[in-house]
PDB file of C-alpha atoms in Angstrom:
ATOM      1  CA  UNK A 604    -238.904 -16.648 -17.332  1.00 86.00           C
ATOM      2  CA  UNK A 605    -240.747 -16.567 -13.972  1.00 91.00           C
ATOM      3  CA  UNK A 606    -240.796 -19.293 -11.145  1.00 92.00           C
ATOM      4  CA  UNK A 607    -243.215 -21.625 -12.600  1.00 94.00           C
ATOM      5  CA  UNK A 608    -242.391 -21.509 -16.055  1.00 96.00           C
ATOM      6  CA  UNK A 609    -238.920 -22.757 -15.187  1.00 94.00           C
ATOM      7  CA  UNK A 610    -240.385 -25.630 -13.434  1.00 94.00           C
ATOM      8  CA  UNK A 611    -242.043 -26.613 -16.353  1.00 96.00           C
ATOM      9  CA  UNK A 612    -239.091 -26.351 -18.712  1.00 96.00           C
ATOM     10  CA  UNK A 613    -236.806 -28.034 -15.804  1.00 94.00           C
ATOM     11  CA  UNK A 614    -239.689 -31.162 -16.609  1.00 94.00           C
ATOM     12  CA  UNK A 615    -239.590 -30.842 -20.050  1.00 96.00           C
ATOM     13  CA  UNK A 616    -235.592 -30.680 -20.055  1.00 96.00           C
ATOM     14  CA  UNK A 617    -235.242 -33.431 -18.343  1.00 94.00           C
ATOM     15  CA  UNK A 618    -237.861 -35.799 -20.127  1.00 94.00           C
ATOM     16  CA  UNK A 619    -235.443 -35.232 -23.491  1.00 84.00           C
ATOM     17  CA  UNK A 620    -239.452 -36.219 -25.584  1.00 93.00           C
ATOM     18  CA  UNK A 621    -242.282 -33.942 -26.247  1.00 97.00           C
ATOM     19  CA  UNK A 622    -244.949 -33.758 -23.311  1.00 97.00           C
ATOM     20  CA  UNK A 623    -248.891 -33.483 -22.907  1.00 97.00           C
ATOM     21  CA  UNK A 624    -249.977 -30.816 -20.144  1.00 97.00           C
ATOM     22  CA  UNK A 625    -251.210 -33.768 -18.275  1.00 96.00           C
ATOM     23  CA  UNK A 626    -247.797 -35.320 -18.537  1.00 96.00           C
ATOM     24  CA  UNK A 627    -246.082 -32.320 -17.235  1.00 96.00           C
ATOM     25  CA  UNK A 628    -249.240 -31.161 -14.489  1.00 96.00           C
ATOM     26  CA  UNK A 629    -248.953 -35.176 -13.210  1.00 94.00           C
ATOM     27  CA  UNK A 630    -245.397 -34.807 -12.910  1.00 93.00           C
ATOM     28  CA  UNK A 631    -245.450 -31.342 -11.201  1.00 91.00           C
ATOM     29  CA  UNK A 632    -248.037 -32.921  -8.837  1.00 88.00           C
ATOM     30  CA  UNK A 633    -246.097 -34.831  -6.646  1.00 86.00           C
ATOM     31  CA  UNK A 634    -244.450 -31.828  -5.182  1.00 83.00           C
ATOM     32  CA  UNK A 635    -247.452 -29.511  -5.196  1.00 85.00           C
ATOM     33  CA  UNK A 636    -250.823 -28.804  -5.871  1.00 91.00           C
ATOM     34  CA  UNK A 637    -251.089 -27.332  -9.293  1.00 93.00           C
ATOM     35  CA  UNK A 638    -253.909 -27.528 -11.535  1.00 94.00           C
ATOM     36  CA  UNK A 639    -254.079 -28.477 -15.332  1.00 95.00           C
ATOM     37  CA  UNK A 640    -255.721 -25.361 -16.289  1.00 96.00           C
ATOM     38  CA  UNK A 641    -252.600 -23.557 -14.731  1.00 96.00           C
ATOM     39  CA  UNK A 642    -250.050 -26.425 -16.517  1.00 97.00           C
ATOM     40  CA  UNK A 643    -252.172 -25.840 -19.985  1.00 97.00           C
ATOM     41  CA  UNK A 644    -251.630 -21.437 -19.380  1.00 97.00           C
ATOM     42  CA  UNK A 645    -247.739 -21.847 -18.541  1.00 97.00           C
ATOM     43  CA  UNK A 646    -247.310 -23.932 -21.777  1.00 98.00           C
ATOM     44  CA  UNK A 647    -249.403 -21.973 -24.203  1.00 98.00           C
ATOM     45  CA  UNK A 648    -247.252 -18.543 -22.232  1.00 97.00           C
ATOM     46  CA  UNK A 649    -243.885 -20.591 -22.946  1.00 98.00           C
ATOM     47  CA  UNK A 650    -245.336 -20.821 -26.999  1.00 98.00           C
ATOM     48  CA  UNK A 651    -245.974 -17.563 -27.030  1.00 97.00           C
ATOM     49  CA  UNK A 652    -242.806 -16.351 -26.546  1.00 97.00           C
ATOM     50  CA  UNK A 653    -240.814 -19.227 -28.453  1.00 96.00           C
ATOM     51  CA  UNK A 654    -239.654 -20.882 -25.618  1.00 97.00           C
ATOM     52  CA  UNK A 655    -241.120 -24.798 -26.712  1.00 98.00           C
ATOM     53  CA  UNK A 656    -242.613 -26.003 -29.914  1.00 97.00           C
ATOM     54  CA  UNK A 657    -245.839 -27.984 -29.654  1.00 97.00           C
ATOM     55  CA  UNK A 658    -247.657 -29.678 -31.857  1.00 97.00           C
ATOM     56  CA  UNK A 659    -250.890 -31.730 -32.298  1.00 96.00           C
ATOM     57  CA  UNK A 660    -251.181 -35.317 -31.296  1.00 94.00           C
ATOM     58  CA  UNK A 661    -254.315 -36.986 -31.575  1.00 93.00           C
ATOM     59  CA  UNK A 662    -257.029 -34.466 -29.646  1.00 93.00           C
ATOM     60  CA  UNK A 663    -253.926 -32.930 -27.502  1.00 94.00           C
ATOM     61  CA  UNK A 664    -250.771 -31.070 -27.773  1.00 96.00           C
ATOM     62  CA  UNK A 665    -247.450 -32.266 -26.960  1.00 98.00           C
ATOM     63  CA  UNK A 666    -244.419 -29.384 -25.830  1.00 98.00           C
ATOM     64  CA  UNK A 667    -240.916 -29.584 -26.581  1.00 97.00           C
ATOM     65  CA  UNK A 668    -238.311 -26.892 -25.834  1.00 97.00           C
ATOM     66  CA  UNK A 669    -237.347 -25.350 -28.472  1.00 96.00           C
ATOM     67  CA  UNK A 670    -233.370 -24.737 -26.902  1.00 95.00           C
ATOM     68  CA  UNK A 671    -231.652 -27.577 -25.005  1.00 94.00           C
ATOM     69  CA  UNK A 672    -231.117 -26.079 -21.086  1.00 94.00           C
ATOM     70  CA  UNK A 673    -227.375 -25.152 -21.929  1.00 93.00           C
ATOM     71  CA  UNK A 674    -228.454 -23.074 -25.199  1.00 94.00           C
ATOM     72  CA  UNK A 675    -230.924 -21.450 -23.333  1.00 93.00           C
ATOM     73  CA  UNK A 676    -228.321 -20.571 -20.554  1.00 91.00           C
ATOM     74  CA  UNK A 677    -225.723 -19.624 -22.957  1.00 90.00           C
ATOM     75  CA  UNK A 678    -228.355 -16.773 -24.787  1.00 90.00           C
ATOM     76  CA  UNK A 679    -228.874 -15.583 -20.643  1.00 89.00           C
ATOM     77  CA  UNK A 680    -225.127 -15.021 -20.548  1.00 87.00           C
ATOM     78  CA  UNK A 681    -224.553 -13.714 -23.724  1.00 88.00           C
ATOM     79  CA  UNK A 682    -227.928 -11.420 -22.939  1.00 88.00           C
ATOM     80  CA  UNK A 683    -226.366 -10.200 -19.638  1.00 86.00           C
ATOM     81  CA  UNK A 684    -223.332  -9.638 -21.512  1.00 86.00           C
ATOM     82  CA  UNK A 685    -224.863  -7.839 -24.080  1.00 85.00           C
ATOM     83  CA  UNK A 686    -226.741  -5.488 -21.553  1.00 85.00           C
ATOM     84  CA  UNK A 687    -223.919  -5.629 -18.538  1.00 77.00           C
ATOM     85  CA  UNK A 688    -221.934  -2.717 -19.567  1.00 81.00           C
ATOM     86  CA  UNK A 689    -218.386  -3.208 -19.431  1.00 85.00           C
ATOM     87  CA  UNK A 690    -217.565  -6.647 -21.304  1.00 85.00           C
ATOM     88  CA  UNK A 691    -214.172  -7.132 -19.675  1.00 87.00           C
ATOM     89  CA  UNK A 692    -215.505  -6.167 -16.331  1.00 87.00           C
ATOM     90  CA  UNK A 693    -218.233  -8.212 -16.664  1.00 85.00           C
ATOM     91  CA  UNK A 694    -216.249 -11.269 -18.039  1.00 85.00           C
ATOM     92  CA  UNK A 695    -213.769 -10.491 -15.160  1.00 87.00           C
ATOM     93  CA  UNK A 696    -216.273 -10.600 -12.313  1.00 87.00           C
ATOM     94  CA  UNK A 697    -217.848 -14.049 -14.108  1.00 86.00           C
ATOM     95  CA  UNK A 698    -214.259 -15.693 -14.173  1.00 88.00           C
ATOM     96  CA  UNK A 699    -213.733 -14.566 -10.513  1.00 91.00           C
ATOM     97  CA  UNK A 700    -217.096 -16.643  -9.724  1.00 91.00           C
ATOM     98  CA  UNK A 701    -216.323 -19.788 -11.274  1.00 90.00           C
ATOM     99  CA  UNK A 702    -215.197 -22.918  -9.420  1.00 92.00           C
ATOM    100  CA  UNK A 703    -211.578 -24.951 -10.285  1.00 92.00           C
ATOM    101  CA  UNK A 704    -213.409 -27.445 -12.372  1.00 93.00           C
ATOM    102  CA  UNK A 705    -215.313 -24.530 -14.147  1.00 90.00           C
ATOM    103  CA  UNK A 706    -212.344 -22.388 -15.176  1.00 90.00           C
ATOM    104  CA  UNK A 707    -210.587 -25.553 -16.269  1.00 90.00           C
ATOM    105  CA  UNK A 708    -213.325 -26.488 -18.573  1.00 89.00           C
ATOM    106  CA  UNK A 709    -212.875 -22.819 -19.757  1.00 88.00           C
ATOM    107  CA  UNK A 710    -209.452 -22.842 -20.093  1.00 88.00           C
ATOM    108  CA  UNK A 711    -209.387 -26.283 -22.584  1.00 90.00           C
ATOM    109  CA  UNK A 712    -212.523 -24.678 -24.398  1.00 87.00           C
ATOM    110  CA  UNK A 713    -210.809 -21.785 -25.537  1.00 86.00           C
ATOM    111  CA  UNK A 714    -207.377 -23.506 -26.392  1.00 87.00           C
ATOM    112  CA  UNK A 715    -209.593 -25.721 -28.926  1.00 83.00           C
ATOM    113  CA  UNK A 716    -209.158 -25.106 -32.589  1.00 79.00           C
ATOM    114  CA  UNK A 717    -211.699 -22.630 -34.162  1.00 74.00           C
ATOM    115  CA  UNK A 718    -212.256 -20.999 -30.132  1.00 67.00           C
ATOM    116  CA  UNK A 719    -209.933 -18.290 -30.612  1.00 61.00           C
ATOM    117  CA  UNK A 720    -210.206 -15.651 -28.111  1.00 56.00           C
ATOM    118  CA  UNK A 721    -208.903 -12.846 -30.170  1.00 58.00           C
ATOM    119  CA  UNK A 722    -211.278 -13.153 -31.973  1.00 54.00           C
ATOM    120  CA  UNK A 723    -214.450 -12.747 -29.790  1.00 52.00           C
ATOM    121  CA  UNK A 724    -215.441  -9.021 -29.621  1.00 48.00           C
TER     122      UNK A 724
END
């Protein structure tokens, strides 16, 4: 996802109900100048590659993502996991990264019941 198409799912993230392109271009507007031709390209893009849902309202379309922002972030990390080489290495250079707060949220997730981590590949 480039620059701009981030912005707009960063809007439509954060709005938690579907969106017109006028909705999301008056929104973007505050902090720069974008037009709604350029809104109405980046949303029909993001449909095109199954990144929000729309559907017809009344003469317009509204957009809704079609992943909350942490399921979407969770398929980047499991993508760069997938494609990173070395699992353990890469795991092992992630863990290094993460903040106290992080790795204890970690830590409780996997001593939940069902979160085994023998049993992730």
């Amino acid at each position: 996802m480039g620059p701009l198409e981030t912005s707009v799912m960063q809007r439509l993230w954060a709005v938690e109900q579907p969106q017109t392109v006028r909705e999301v271009q008056e929104f973007m507007a505050t902090d720069r100048t974008i037009a709604y031709t350029t809104v109405m390209t980046v949303l029909d893009n993001l449909h095109g590659k199954g990144f929000v849902t729309r559907e017809r309202q009344g003469r317009a379309y509204v957009y809704s993502p079609r992943e909350t922002r942490e399921e979407y972030t969770a398929s980047l990390l499991g993508n760069a996991l997938a494609d990173g080489g070395d699992r353990r290495g890469v795991l092992m250079h992630f863990v290094d990264r993460l903040d106290e707060e992080a790795l204890a949220s970690l830590r409780q997730l996997l001593q939940e019941p069902g979160n085994d981590p023998e049993g992730v590949p």
